[in-house]
Amino acid sequence: MRYIRPTSLTWWAGLLAMLTGIASLALPVTGPFGELARLVALLAGSGDASPAGLMFLGLGLIGLRDRIERGFRGDA
């Protein structure tokens, strides 16, 4: 699979952005996961970025890395 590149820093940055967006949607603010939700909010910039924006950013980074790599090789 050409999109999964665990040796790429851009892939990891995209994955972290996607997971942060998903976690900020899924985690409740109160209850036993409240502290984890606060950590996710801190990673997301304390509410500056929307969860959908973070998920699209992550997918965009992963796709951009793949496109740039194919551009250097000459594949279209």
mmCIF file with all atom_site columns, C-alpha atoms in Angstrom, residues 3-74:
data_model
loop_
_atom_site.group_PDB
_atom_site.id
_atom_site.type_symbol
_atom_site.label_atom_id
_atom_site.label_alt_id
_atom_site.label_comp_id
_atom_site.label_asym_id
_atom_site.label_entity_id
_atom_site.label_seq_id
_atom_site.pdbx_PDB_ins_code
_atom_site.Cartn_x
_atom_site.Cartn_y
_atom_site.Cartn_z
_atom_site.occupancy
_atom_site.B_iso_or_equiv
_atom_site.pdbx_formal_charge
_atom_site.auth_seq_id
_atom_site.auth_comp_id
_atom_site.auth_asym_id
_atom_site.auth_atom_id
_atom_site.pdbx_PDB_model_num
ATOM 1  C CA . TYR A 1 3  ? -0.049  5.518  1.429   1.00 0.00 ? 3  TYR A CA 1
ATOM 2  C CA . ILE A 1 4  ? 1.217   3.674  4.510   1.00 0.00 ? 4  ILE A CA 1
ATOM 3  C CA . ARG A 1 5  ? 4.840   4.738  5.060   1.00 0.00 ? 5  ARG A CA 1
ATOM 4  C CA . PRO A 1 6  ? 5.818   4.368  8.737   1.00 0.00 ? 6  PRO A CA 1
ATOM 5  C CA . THR A 1 7  ? 9.337   5.620  7.982   1.00 0.00 ? 7  THR A CA 1
ATOM 6  C CA . SER A 1 8  ? 8.056   9.018  6.796   1.00 0.00 ? 8  SER A CA 1
ATOM 7  C CA . LEU A 1 9  ? 7.856   11.911 9.249   1.00 0.00 ? 9  LEU A CA 1
ATOM 8  C CA . THR A 1 10 ? 5.094   13.516 7.166   1.00 0.00 ? 10 THR A CA 1
ATOM 9  C CA . TRP A 1 11 ? 3.058   10.310 7.409   1.00 0.00 ? 11 TRP A CA 1
ATOM 10 C CA . TRP A 1 12 ? 3.385   10.319 11.208  1.00 0.00 ? 12 TRP A CA 1
ATOM 11 C CA . ALA A 1 13 ? 2.427   14.018 11.399  1.00 0.00 ? 13 ALA A CA 1
ATOM 12 C CA . GLY A 1 14 ? -0.642  13.330 9.276   1.00 0.00 ? 14 GLY A CA 1
ATOM 13 C CA . LEU A 1 15 ? -1.581  10.309 11.349  1.00 0.00 ? 15 LEU A CA 1
ATOM 14 C CA . LEU A 1 16 ? -1.224  12.261 14.599  1.00 0.00 ? 16 LEU A CA 1
ATOM 15 C CA . ALA A 1 17 ? -3.407  15.075 13.236  1.00 0.00 ? 17 ALA A CA 1
ATOM 16 C CA . MET A 1 18 ? -6.050  12.571 12.133  1.00 0.00 ? 18 MET A CA 1
ATOM 17 C CA . LEU A 1 19 ? -6.021  10.717 15.452  1.00 0.00 ? 19 LEU A CA 1
ATOM 18 C CA . THR A 1 20 ? -6.212  13.987 17.393  1.00 0.00 ? 20 THR A CA 1
ATOM 19 C CA . GLY A 1 21 ? -9.274  15.027 15.403  1.00 0.00 ? 21 GLY A CA 1
ATOM 20 C CA . ILE A 1 22 ? -10.958 11.654 15.881  1.00 0.00 ? 22 ILE A CA 1
ATOM 21 C CA . ALA A 1 23 ? -10.165 11.601 19.592  1.00 0.00 ? 23 ALA A CA 1
ATOM 22 C CA . SER A 1 24 ? -11.510 15.109 20.122  1.00 0.00 ? 24 SER A CA 1
ATOM 23 C CA . LEU A 1 25 ? -14.801 13.985 18.590  1.00 0.00 ? 25 LEU A CA 1
ATOM 24 C CA . ALA A 1 26 ? -15.025 10.680 20.436  1.00 0.00 ? 26 ALA A CA 1
ATOM 25 C CA . LEU A 1 27 ? -13.810 11.476 23.957  1.00 0.00 ? 27 LEU A CA 1
ATOM 26 C CA . PRO A 1 28 ? -16.267 12.887 26.482  1.00 0.00 ? 28 PRO A CA 1
ATOM 27 C CA . VAL A 1 29 ? -15.238 16.007 28.377  1.00 0.00 ? 29 VAL A CA 1
ATOM 28 C CA . THR A 1 30 ? -16.326 14.625 31.754  1.00 0.00 ? 30 THR A CA 1
ATOM 29 C CA . GLY A 1 31 ? -16.085 11.225 33.352  1.00 0.00 ? 31 GLY A CA 1
ATOM 30 C CA . PRO A 1 32 ? -13.217 8.773  33.553  1.00 0.00 ? 32 PRO A CA 1
ATOM 31 C CA . PHE A 1 33 ? -11.724 9.949  30.244  1.00 0.00 ? 33 PHE A CA 1
ATOM 32 C CA . GLY A 1 34 ? -11.804 13.644 31.174  1.00 0.00 ? 34 GLY A CA 1
ATOM 33 C CA . GLU A 1 35 ? -8.044  13.921 31.646  1.00 0.00 ? 35 GLU A CA 1
ATOM 34 C CA . LEU A 1 36 ? -7.396  12.217 28.322  1.00 0.00 ? 36 LEU A CA 1
ATOM 35 C CA . ALA A 1 37 ? -9.851  14.609 26.668  1.00 0.00 ? 37 ALA A CA 1
ATOM 36 C CA . ARG A 1 38 ? -7.914  17.553 28.166  1.00 0.00 ? 38 ARG A CA 1
ATOM 37 C CA . LEU A 1 39 ? -4.675  16.178 26.727  1.00 0.00 ? 39 LEU A CA 1
ATOM 38 C CA . VAL A 1 40 ? -6.271  15.826 23.301  1.00 0.00 ? 40 VAL A CA 1
ATOM 39 C CA . ALA A 1 41 ? -7.577  19.401 23.554  1.00 0.00 ? 41 ALA A CA 1
ATOM 40 C CA . LEU A 1 42 ? -4.065  20.547 24.397  1.00 0.00 ? 42 LEU A CA 1
ATOM 41 C CA . LEU A 1 43 ? -2.669  18.702 21.362  1.00 0.00 ? 43 LEU A CA 1
ATOM 42 C CA . ALA A 1 44 ? -5.391  20.217 19.185  1.00 0.00 ? 44 ALA A CA 1
ATOM 43 C CA . GLY A 1 45 ? -4.455  23.724 20.272  1.00 0.00 ? 45 GLY A CA 1
ATOM 44 C CA . SER A 1 46 ? -7.061  24.085 23.031  1.00 0.00 ? 46 SER A CA 1
ATOM 45 C CA . GLY A 1 47 ? -9.992  24.393 20.685  1.00 0.00 ? 47 GLY A CA 1
ATOM 46 C CA . ASP A 1 48 ? -8.443  26.492 17.908  1.00 0.00 ? 48 ASP A CA 1
ATOM 47 C CA . ALA A 1 49 ? -8.787  23.703 15.338  1.00 0.00 ? 49 ALA A CA 1
ATOM 48 C CA . SER A 1 50 ? -11.985 21.837 14.608  1.00 0.00 ? 50 SER A CA 1
ATOM 49 C CA . PRO A 1 51 ? -11.925 18.026 14.659  1.00 0.00 ? 51 PRO A CA 1
ATOM 50 C CA . ALA A 1 52 ? -12.905 17.889 10.987  1.00 0.00 ? 52 ALA A CA 1
ATOM 51 C CA . GLY A 1 53 ? -10.120 20.331 10.134  1.00 0.00 ? 53 GLY A CA 1
ATOM 52 C CA . LEU A 1 54 ? -7.569  18.172 11.925  1.00 0.00 ? 54 LEU A CA 1
ATOM 53 C CA . MET A 1 55 ? -8.761  15.029 10.133  1.00 0.00 ? 55 MET A CA 1
ATOM 54 C CA . PHE A 1 56 ? -8.602  16.724 6.723   1.00 0.00 ? 56 PHE A CA 1
ATOM 55 C CA . LEU A 1 57 ? -5.165  18.137 7.554   1.00 0.00 ? 57 LEU A CA 1
ATOM 56 C CA . GLY A 1 58 ? -3.908  14.645 8.389   1.00 0.00 ? 58 GLY A CA 1
ATOM 57 C CA . LEU A 1 59 ? -5.320  13.122 5.212   1.00 0.00 ? 59 LEU A CA 1
ATOM 58 C CA . GLY A 1 60 ? -3.900  16.005 3.202   1.00 0.00 ? 60 GLY A CA 1
ATOM 59 C CA . LEU A 1 61 ? -0.411  15.541 4.641   1.00 0.00 ? 61 LEU A CA 1
ATOM 60 C CA . ILE A 1 62 ? -0.457  11.833 3.869   1.00 0.00 ? 62 ILE A CA 1
ATOM 61 C CA . GLY A 1 63 ? -1.698  12.423 0.315   1.00 0.00 ? 63 GLY A CA 1
ATOM 62 C CA . LEU A 1 64 ? 0.729   15.289 -0.282  1.00 0.00 ? 64 LEU A CA 1
ATOM 63 C CA . ARG A 1 65 ? 3.674   13.176 0.824   1.00 0.00 ? 65 ARG A CA 1
ATOM 64 C CA . ASP A 1 66 ? 2.661   10.439 -1.600  1.00 0.00 ? 66 ASP A CA 1
ATOM 65 C CA . ARG A 1 67 ? 2.177   12.874 -4.487  1.00 0.00 ? 67 ARG A CA 1
ATOM 66 C CA . ILE A 1 68 ? 5.529   14.581 -3.951  1.00 0.00 ? 68 ILE A CA 1
ATOM 67 C CA . GLU A 1 69 ? 7.265   11.198 -3.772  1.00 0.00 ? 69 GLU A CA 1
ATOM 68 C CA . ARG A 1 70 ? 5.657   10.082 -7.027  1.00 0.00 ? 70 ARG A CA 1
ATOM 69 C CA . GLY A 1 71 ? 6.584   13.429 -8.629  1.00 0.00 ? 71 GLY A CA 1
ATOM 70 C CA . PHE A 1 72 ? 10.266  12.937 -7.847  1.00 0.00 ? 72 PHE A CA 1
ATOM 71 C CA . ARG A 1 73 ? 10.208  9.431  -9.299  1.00 0.00 ? 73 ARG A CA 1
ATOM 72 C CA . GLY A 1 74 ? 8.448   10.601 -12.452 1.00 0.00 ? 74 GLY A CA 1
#
